[in-house]
Structure formats: structure tokens, C-alpha cells
CSV table of C-alpha atoms in Angstrom, one decimal:
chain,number,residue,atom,x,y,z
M,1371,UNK,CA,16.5,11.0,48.2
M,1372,UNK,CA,14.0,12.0,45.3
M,1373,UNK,CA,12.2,9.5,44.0
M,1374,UNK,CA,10.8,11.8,41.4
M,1375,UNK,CA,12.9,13.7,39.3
M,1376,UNK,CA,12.1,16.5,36.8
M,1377,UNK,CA,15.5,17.4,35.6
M,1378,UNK,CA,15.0,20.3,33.5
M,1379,UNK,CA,13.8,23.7,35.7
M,1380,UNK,CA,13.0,25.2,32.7
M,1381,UNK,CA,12.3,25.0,29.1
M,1382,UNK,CA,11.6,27.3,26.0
M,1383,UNK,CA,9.5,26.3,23.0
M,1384,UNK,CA,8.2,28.4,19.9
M,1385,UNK,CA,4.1,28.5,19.7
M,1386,UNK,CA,2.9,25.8,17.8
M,1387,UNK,CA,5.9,23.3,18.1
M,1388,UNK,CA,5.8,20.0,20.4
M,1389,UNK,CA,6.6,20.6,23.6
M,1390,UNK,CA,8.2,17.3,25.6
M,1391,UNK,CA,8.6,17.4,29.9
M,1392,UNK,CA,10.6,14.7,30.9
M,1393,UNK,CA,9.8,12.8,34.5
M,1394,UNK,CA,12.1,9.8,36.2
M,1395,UNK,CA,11.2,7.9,39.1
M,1396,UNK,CA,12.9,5.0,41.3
M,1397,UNK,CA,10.4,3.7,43.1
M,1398,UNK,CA,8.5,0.7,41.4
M,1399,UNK,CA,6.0,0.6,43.7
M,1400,UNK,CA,4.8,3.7,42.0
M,1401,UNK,CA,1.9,2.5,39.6
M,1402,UNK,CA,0.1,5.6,39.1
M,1403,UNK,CA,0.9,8.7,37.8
M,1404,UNK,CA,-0.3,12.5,37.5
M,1405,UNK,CA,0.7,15.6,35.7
M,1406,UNK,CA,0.0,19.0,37.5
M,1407,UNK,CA,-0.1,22.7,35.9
M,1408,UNK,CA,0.4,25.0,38.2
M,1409,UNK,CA,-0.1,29.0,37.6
M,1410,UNK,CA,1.5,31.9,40.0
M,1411,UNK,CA,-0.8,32.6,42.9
M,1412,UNK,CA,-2.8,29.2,42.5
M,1413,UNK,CA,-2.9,25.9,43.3
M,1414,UNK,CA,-1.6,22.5,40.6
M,1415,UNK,CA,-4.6,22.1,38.8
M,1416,UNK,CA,-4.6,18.6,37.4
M,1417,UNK,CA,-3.9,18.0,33.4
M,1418,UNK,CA,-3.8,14.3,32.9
M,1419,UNK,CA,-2.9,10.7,34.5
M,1420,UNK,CA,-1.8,7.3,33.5
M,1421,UNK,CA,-2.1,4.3,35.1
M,1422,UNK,CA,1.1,1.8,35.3
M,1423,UNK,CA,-0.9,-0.8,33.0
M,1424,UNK,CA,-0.8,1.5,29.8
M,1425,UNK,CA,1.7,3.3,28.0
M,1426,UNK,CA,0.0,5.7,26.7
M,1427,UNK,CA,-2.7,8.7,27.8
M,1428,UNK,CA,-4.2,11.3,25.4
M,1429,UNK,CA,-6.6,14.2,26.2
M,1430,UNK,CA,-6.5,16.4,23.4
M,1431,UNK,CA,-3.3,18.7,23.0
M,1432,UNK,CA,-1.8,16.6,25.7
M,1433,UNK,CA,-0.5,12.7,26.0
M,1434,UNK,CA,1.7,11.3,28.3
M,1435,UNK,CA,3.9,8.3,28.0
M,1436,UNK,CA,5.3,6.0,30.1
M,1437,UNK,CA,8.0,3.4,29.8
M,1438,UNK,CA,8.2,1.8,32.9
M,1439,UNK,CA,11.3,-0.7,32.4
M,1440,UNK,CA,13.3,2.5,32.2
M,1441,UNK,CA,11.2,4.2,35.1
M,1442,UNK,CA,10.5,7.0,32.4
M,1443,UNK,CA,7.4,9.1,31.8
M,1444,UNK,CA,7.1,12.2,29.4
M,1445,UNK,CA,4.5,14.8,28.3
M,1446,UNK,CA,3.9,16.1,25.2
M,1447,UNK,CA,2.0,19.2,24.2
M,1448,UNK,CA,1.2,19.8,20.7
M,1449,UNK,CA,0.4,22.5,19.3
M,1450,UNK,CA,2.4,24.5,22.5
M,1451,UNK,CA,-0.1,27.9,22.9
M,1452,UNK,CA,0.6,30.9,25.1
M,1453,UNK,CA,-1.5,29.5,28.1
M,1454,UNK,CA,0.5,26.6,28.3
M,1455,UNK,CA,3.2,28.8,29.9
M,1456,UNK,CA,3.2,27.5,33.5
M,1457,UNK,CA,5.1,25.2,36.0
M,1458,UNK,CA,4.5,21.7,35.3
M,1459,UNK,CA,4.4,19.0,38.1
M,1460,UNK,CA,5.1,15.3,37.3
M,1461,UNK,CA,3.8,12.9,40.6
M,1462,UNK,CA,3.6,9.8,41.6
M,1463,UNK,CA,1.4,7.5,44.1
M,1464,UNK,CA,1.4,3.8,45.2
M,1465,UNK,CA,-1.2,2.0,44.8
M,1466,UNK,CA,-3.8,2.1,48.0
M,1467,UNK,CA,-3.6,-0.6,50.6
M,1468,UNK,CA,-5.5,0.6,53.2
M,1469,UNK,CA,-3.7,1.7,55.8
M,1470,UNK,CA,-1.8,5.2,56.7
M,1471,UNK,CA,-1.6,7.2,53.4
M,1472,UNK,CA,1.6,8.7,51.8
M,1473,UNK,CA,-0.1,11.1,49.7
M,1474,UNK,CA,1.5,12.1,45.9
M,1475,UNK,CA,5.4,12.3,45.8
M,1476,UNK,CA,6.4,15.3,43.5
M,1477,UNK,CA,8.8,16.3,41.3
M,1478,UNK,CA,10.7,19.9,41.4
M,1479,UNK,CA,8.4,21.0,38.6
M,1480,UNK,CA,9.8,22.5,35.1
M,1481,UNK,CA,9.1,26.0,33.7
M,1482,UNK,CA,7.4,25.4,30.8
M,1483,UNK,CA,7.8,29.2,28.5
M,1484,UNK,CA,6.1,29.3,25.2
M,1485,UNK,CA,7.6,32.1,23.3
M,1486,UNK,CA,5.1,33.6,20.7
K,1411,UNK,CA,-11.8,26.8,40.4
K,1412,UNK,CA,-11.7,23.7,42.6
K,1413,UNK,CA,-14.0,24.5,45.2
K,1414,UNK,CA,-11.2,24.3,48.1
K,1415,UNK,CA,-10.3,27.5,49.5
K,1416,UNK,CA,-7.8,28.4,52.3
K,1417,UNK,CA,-6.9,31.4,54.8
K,1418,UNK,CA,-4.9,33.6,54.7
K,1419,UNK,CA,-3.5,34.0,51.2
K,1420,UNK,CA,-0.3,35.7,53.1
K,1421,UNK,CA,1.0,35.6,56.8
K,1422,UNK,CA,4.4,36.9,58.2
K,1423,UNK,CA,5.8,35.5,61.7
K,1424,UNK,CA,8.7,35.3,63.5
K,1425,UNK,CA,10.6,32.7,64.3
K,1426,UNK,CA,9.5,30.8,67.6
K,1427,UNK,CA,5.8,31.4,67.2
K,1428,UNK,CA,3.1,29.5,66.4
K,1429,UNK,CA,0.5,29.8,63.3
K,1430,UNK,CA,-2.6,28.0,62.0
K,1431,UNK,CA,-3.8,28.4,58.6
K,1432,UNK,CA,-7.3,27.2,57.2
K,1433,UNK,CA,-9.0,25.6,54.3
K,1434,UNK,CA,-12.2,24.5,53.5
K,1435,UNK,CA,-12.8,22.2,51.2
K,1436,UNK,CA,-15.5,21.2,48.5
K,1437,UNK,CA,-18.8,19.7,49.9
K,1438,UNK,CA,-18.5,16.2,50.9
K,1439,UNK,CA,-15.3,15.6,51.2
K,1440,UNK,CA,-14.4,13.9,53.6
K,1441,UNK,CA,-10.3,13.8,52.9
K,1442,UNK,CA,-8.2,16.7,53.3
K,1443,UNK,CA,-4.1,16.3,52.7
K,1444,UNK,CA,-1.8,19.2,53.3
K,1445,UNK,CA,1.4,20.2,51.6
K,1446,UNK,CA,4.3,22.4,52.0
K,1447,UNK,CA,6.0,23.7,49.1
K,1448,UNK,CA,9.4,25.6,49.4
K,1449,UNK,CA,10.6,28.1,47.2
K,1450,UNK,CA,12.3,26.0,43.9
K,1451,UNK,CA,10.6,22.5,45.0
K,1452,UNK,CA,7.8,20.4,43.8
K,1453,UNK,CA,4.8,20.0,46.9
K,1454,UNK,CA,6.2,17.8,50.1
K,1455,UNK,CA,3.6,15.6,51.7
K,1456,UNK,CA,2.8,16.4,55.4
K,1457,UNK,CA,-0.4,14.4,56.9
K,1458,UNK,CA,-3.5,13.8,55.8
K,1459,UNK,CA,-6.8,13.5,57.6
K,1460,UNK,CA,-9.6,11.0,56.9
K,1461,UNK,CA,-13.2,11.9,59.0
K,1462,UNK,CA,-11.5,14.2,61.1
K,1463,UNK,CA,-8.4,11.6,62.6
K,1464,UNK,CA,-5.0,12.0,60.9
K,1465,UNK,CA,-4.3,9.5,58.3
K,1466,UNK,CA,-0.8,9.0,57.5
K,1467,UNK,CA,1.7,11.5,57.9
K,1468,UNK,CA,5.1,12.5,55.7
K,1469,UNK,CA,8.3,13.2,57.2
K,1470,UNK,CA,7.2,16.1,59.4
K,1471,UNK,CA,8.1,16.3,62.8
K,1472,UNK,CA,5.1,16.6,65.7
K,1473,UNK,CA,5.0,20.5,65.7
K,1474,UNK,CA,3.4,20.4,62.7
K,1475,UNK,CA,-0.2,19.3,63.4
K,1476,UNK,CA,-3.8,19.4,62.0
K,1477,UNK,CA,-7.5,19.3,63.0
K,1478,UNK,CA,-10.5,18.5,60.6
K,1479,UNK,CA,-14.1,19.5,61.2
K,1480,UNK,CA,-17.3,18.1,60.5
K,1481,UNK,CA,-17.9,21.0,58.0
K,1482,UNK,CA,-15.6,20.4,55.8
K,1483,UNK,CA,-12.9,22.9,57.3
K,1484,UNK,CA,-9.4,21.7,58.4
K,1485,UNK,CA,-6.4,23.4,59.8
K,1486,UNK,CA,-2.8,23.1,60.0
K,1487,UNK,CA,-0.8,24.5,62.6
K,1488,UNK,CA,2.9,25.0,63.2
K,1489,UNK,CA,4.5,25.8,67.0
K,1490,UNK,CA,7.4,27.3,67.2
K,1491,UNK,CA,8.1,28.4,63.7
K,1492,UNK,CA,11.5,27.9,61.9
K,1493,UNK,CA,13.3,30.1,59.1
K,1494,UNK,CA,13.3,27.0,56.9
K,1495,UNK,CA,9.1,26.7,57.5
K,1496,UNK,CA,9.0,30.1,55.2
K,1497,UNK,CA,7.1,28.0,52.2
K,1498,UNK,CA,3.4,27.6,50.5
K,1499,UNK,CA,1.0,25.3,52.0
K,1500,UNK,CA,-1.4,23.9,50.2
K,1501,UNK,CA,-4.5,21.7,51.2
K,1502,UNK,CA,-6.1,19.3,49.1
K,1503,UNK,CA,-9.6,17.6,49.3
K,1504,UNK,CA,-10.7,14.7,47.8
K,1505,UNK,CA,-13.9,11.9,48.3
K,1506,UNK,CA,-12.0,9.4,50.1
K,1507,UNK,CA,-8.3,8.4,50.9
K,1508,UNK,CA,-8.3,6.5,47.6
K,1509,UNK,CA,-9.0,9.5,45.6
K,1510,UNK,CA,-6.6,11.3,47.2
K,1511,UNK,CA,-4.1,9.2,45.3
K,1512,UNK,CA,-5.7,10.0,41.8
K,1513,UNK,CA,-6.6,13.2,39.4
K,1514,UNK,CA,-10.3,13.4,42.2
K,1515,UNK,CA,-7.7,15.5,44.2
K,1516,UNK,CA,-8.5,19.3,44.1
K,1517,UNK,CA,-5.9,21.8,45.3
K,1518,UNK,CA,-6.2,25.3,47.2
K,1519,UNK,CA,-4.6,28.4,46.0
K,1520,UNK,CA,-2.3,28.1,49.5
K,1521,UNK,CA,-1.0,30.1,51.6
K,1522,UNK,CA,2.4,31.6,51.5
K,1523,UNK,CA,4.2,31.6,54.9
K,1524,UNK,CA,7.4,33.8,55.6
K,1525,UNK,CA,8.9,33.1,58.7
K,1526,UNK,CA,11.8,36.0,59.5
């Protein structure tokens, strides 16, 4: 049962066009969430957060959005450059209560291609 | 560069045996979570360990098991190895168990197990 869902494995935009990653959930315990990049031959490196009491995030090219009646978050690039071409990773985390943790659930990831 | 490093960046083994891998992780840290990814799937939670007892653990079953030391360094070992353990680990420090739930969390580059 995955409670985070990336549905596209893969998507294609033209330099210097938006680019949009879409990310689902189920769980509303979830109130915190992360996007990853991750490169071949390294680890996610982190890109940006938002926390379940906004609905919005910017940090520069990149802003996530989150609509949490509809269990719905999104990323948007813009401008999309060449060294945006990686696999991106939406996850999720509960908030902390203090007792055994259940570290970040992930998503399958989507493979994010910026064609020149 | 996150500062958290792990060993070896490739291992082969055969099904049936047993394998530890290693990570060290940024100074003062005193939180290390491990996690498996298989090939086409976002990163899977196995345990985490807080001041060197385990934490909280994913749904892993007990051949999978860790040890953290006092300096900084953790492992994660596997007994008797399955085809389906073929996957990259990765490790992932952080300041305290909190943190480990937010963008403090710094990943390895991993290490990519094939079991045959």
C-alpha cells in the first residue's frame, strides 16, 4: 500500500519552460513534506519542504504547493535548466511524538529530462 | 557534499551470506537512519538508531540489523542474503530524531548491493 504516490516515472520539458512534478498521499497524518533530487551515483540531496500549515514554499527557481483537502502536492521549476535533469523524490513524515521513529515515506521518484 | 560517507560504493554476494556495510556520518550527529532502495523505487525505511540503540524500525524482518558507534560510524548488516536484497542502501544522519523528519537530514552516496 503506498502512501506516496508519484505517478509519472518520467517526464520531458524544453529548457526554459515550467516544469510541474506531481505528488499524492493518503495518509493525513502526514504534515510535513520534502522534495529530494537525486543524481546517478549519489545520494537525494534535499531541494525544498513545506509544512502542512502553508500552501505554498518558494526558494528561487523552485516552489511547491500543497492542497491538502485533495492530499495533493506539486513542484514547479521555472525556468527548467540542464542541471535540473535528475530523479525527483516527493516524501512525507508525521509529525514527531516521541517514541519509535518511522523515518520519511517515499515516492517512486519521477525522471525529470530537460531537453536543450 | 553532505558530509556522510559510506563503504563500500559496490559489493557482490551470494545468496545465503551475510554483509555489513558502513557509514560515517557528519560530526555530531547523533542520528543515523538507513534505507534500501530497489531498482525503480523511491528509498524504503529500515531502522534508525538514536545514541547508539535502534530507534524505530520499518517493515524489515530481524536479519537486517545495525550498530552505531560513539564516533559517529554505524553499520548495517544483512545474514543470509536474498536475491530480492540486490538494492542501494543509503544512510542518513541528522542532529536528533526530530531532524531526521525534516530537510536537517543529509544522505550518503550508498552502497549498491547485488546479491546473485
Amino acid at each position: 500500500d503506498q502512501q506516496v504516490k508519484q505517478n509519472s516515472p518520467s517526464l520531458s520539458v524544453q529548457e526554459g519552460r515550467i516544469s510541474i512534478l506531481n505528488c499524492d498521499y493518503t495518509n493525513s497524518m502526514f504534515d510535513y513534506f520534502l522534495w529530494y533530487k537525486k543524481y546517478p551515483a549519489e545520494g537525494p540531496t534535499f531541494l525544498i519542504s513545506i509544512s502542512s500549515i502553508k500552501d505554498k514554499n518558494e526558494d528561487g527557481r523552485f516552489t511547491v504547493f500543497l492542497n491538502k483537502s485533495a492530499k495533493h502536492l506539486s513542484l514547479h521549476i521555472v525556468p527548467s535548466q540542464p542541471g535540473d535533469s535528475a530523479v525527483y523524490f516527493c516524501a512525507a513524515s508525521p509529525p514527531y511524538s516521541g517514541g519509535g521513529a518511522d523515518g520519511l515515506t517515499f515516492g517512486k521518484g519521477t525522471h525529470l529530462i530537460i531537453q536543450p | 557534499e553532505t558530509g556522510v560517507t559510506q563503504s563500500p560504493t559496490h559489493l557482490i554476494k551470494t545468496r545465503g551470506q551475510q554483509v555489513t556495510l558502513r557509514c560515517s556520518s557528519q560530526s555530531g550527529h547523533n542520528t543515523v537512519s538507513w534505507y534500501q532502495q530497489a531498482l525503480g523505487q523511491g528509498p524504503q525505511f529500515i531502522f534508525q538508531y538514536y545514541r547508539e540503540e535502534e530507534n524505530g524500525r520499518g517493515n524489515f524482518p530481524p536479519r537486517f540489523s545495525g550498530l552505531q558507534f560513539p564516533n559517529y560510524s554505524s553499520e548495517l548488516n544483512v545474514n543470509a542474503l536474498e536475491l530480492d536484497d540486490s538494492a542501494l542502501y543509503l544512510c542518513a544522519s541528522s542532529l536528533s530524531i526530530a531532524a531526521a523528519l525534516t530537510d536537517t537530514q543529509y544522505f550518503g552516496p550508498g552502497t549498491r548491493l547485488t546479491v546473485l
